[in-house]
mmCIF file of C-alpha atoms in Angstrom:
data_model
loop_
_atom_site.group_PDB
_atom_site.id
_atom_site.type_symbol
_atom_site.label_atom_id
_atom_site.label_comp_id
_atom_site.label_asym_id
_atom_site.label_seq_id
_atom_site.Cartn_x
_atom_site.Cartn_y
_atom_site.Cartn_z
ATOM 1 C CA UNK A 1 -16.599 11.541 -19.702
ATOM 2 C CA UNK A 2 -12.755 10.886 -19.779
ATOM 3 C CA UNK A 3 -11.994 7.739 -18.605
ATOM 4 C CA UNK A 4 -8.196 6.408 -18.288
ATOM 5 C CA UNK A 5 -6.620 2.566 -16.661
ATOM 6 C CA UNK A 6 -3.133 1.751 -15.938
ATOM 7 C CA UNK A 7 -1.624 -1.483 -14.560
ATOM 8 C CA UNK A 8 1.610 -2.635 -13.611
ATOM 9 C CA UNK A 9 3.135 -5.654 -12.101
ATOM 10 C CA UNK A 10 4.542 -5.023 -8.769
ATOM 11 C CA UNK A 11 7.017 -7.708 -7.058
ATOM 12 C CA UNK A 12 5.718 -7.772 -3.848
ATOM 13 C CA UNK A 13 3.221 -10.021 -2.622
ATOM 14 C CA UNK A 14 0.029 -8.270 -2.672
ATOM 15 C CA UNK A 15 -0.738 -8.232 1.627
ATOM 16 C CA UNK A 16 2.154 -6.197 1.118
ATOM 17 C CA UNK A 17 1.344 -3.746 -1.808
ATOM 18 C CA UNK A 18 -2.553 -3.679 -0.248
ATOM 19 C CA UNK A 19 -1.168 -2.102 3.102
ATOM 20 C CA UNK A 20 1.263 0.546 1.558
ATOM 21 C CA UNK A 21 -1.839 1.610 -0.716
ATOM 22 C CA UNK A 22 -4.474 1.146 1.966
ATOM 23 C CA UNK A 23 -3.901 1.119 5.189
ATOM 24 C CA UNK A 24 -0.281 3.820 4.667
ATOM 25 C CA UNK A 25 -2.312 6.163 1.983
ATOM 26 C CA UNK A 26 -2.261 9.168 4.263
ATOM 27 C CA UNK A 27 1.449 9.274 4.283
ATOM 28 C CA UNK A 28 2.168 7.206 1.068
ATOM 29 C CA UNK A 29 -0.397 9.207 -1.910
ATOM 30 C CA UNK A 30 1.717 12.446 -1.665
ATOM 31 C CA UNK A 31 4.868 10.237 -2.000
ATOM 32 C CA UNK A 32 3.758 8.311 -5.324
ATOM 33 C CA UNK A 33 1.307 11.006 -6.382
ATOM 34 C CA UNK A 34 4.066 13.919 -5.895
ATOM 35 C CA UNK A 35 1.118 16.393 -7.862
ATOM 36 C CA UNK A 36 -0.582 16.245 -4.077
ATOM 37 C CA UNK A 37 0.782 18.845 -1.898
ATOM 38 C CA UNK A 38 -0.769 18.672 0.876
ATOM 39 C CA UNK A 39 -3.475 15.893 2.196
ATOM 40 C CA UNK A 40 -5.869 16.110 5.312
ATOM 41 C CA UNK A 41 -8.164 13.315 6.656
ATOM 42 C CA UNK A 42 -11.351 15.114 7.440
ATOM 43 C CA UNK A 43 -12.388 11.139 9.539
ATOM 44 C CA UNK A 44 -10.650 9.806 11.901
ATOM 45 C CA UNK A 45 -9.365 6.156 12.024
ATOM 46 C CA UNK A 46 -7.714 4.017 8.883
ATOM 47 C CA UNK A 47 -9.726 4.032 5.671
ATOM 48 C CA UNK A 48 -13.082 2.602 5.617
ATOM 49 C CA UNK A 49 -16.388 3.195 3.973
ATOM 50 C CA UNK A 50 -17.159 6.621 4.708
ATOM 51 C CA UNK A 51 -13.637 7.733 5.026
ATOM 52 C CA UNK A 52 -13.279 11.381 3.789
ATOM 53 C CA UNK A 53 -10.042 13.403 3.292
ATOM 54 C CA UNK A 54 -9.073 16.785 1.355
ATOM 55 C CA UNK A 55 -6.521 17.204 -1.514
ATOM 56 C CA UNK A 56 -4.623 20.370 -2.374
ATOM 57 C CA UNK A 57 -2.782 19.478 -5.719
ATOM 58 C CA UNK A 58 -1.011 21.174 -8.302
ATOM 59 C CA UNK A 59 -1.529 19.802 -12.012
ATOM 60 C CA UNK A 60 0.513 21.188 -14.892
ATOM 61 C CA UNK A 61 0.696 24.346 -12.262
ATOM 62 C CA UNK A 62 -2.850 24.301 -11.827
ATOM 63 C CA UNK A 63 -3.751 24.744 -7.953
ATOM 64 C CA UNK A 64 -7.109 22.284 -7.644
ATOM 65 C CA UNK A 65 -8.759 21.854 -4.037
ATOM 66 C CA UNK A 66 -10.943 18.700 -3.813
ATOM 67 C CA UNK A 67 -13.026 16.246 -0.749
ATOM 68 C CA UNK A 68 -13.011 12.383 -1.506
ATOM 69 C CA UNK A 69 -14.752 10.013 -0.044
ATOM 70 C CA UNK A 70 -14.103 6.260 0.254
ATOM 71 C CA UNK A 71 -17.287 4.468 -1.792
ATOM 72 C CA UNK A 72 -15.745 1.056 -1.933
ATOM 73 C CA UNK A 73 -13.176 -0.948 -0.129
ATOM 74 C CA UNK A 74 -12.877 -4.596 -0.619
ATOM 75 C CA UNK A 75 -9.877 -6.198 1.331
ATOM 76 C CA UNK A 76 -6.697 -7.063 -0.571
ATOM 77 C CA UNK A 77 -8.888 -6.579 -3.314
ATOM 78 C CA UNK A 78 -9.828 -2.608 -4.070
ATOM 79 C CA UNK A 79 -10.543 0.650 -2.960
ATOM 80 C CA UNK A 80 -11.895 3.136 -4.594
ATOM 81 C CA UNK A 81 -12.577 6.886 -4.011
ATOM 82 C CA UNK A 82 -15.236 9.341 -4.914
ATOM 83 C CA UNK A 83 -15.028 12.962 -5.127
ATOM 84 C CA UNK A 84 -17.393 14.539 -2.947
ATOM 85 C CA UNK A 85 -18.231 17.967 -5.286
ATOM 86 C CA UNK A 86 -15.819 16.942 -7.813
ATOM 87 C CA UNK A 87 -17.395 14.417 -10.508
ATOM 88 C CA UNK A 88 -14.168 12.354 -10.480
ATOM 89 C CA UNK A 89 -13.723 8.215 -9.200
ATOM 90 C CA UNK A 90 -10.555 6.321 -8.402
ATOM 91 C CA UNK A 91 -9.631 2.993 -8.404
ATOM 92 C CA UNK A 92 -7.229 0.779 -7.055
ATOM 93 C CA UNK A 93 -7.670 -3.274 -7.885
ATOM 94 C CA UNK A 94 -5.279 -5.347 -6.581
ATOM 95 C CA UNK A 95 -4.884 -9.116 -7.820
ATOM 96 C CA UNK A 96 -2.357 -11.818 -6.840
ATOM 97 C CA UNK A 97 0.295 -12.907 -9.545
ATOM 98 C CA UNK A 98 2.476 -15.800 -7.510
ATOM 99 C CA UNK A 99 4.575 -13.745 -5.368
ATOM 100 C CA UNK A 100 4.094 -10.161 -7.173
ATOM 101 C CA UNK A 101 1.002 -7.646 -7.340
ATOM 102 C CA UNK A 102 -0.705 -6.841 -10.316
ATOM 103 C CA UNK A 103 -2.043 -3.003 -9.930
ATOM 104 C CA UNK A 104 -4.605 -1.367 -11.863
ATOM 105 C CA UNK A 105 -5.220 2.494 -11.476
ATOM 106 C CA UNK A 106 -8.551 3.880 -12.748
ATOM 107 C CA UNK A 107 -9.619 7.228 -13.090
ATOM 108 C CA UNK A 108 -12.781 8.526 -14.561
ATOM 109 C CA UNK A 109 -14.195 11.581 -15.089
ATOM 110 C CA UNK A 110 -17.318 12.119 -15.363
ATOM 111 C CA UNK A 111 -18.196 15.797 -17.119
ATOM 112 C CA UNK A 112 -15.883 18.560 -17.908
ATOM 113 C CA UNK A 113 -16.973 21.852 -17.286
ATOM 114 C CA UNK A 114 -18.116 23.591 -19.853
ATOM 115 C CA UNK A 115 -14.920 26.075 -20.473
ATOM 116 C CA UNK A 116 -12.879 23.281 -20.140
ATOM 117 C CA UNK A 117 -14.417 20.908 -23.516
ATOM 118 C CA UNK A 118 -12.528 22.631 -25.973
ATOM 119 C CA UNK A 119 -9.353 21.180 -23.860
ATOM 120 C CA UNK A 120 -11.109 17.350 -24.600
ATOM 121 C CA UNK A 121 -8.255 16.238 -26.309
ATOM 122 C CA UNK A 122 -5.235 17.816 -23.905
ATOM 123 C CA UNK A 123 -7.229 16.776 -20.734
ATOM 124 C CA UNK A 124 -7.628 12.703 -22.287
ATOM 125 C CA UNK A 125 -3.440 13.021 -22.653
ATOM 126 C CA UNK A 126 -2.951 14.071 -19.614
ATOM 127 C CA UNK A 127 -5.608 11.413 -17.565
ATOM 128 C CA UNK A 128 -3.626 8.794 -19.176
ATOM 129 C CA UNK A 129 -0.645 9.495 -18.789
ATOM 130 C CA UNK A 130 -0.930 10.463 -15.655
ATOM 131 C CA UNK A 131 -2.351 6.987 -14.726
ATOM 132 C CA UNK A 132 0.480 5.384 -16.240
ATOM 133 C CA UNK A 133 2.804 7.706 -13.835
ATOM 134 C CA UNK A 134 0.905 6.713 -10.664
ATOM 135 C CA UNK A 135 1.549 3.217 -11.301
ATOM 136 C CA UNK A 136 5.017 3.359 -12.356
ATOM 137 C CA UNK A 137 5.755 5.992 -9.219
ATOM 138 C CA UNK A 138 3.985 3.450 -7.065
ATOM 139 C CA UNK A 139 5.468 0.336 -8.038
ATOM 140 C CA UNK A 140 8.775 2.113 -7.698
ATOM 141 C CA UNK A 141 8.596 3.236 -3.995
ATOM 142 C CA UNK A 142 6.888 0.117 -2.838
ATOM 143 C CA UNK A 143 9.286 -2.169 -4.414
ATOM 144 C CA UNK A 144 12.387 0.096 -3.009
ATOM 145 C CA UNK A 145 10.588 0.367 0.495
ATOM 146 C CA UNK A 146 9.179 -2.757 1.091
ATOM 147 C CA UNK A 147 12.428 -4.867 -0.305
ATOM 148 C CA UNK A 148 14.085 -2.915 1.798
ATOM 149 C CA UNK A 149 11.897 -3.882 4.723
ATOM 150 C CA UNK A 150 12.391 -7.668 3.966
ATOM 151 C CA UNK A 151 16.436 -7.466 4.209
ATOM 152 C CA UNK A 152 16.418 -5.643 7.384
#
């Protein structure tokens, strides 16, 4: 299992930072997530429990295909998504820090295959830091776009 958690304090007040994740993740993941090259809601409607969508990303030039589903979704609280064939679960926990947003990205993997183990060591580098690059990429664009929104 590789297992990797990021967090980051974001200055926006969490309603805020919940609803760019959340409730804009169709067109915001690509944007923070820039690995994700093209993303397709297989359910209709906003997220909820149940909500599926496809991924087409390109890791370290590595073309991946994968389904998620949404597993959990607590309001202003988390989310957090499940890979339908693809042993892999994401997290997003969201907690109020006076007028900021404290993020935490998770992602865990649950089994490598079998040619990829001797890579153990690579693939643990690369899970973390690219946890620590979601939340950094994320608390960039929402804190350009949504202080932006407050002095129009």
């Amino acid at each position: 299992m590789v297992k990797s958690q990021s967090s980051i304090l974001i200055r926006c007040p969490l309603p805020d930072v919940y609803c760019f994740v959340v409730t804009d993740f169709v067109r915001n993941y690509p944007r923070w997530s820039p690995e994700v090259k093209q993303l397709k809601p297989l359910s209709k409607g906003p997220l909820a429990l149940g909500w599926t969508a496809r991924q087409v990303r390109v890791d370290q030039g590595r073309r991946t295909e994968a389904d998620f589903r949404v597993i959990a979704l607590d309001p202003e609280r988390r989310v957090c998504f499940k890979g339908i064939k693809d042993p892999f679960v994401i997290n997003y926990f969201f907690e109020p820090n006076g007028e900021s947003t404290q993020l935490t990205f998770s992602f865990e993997l649950a089994r490598l295959s079998l040619a990829m183990r001797p890579f153990e060591k690579l693939i643990r580098f690369a899970v973390q830091d690219g946890t620590e690059r979601v939340v950094r990429d994320l608390k960039a664009l929402a804190e350009r776009e949504l202080g932006q929104q407050k002095t129009n």
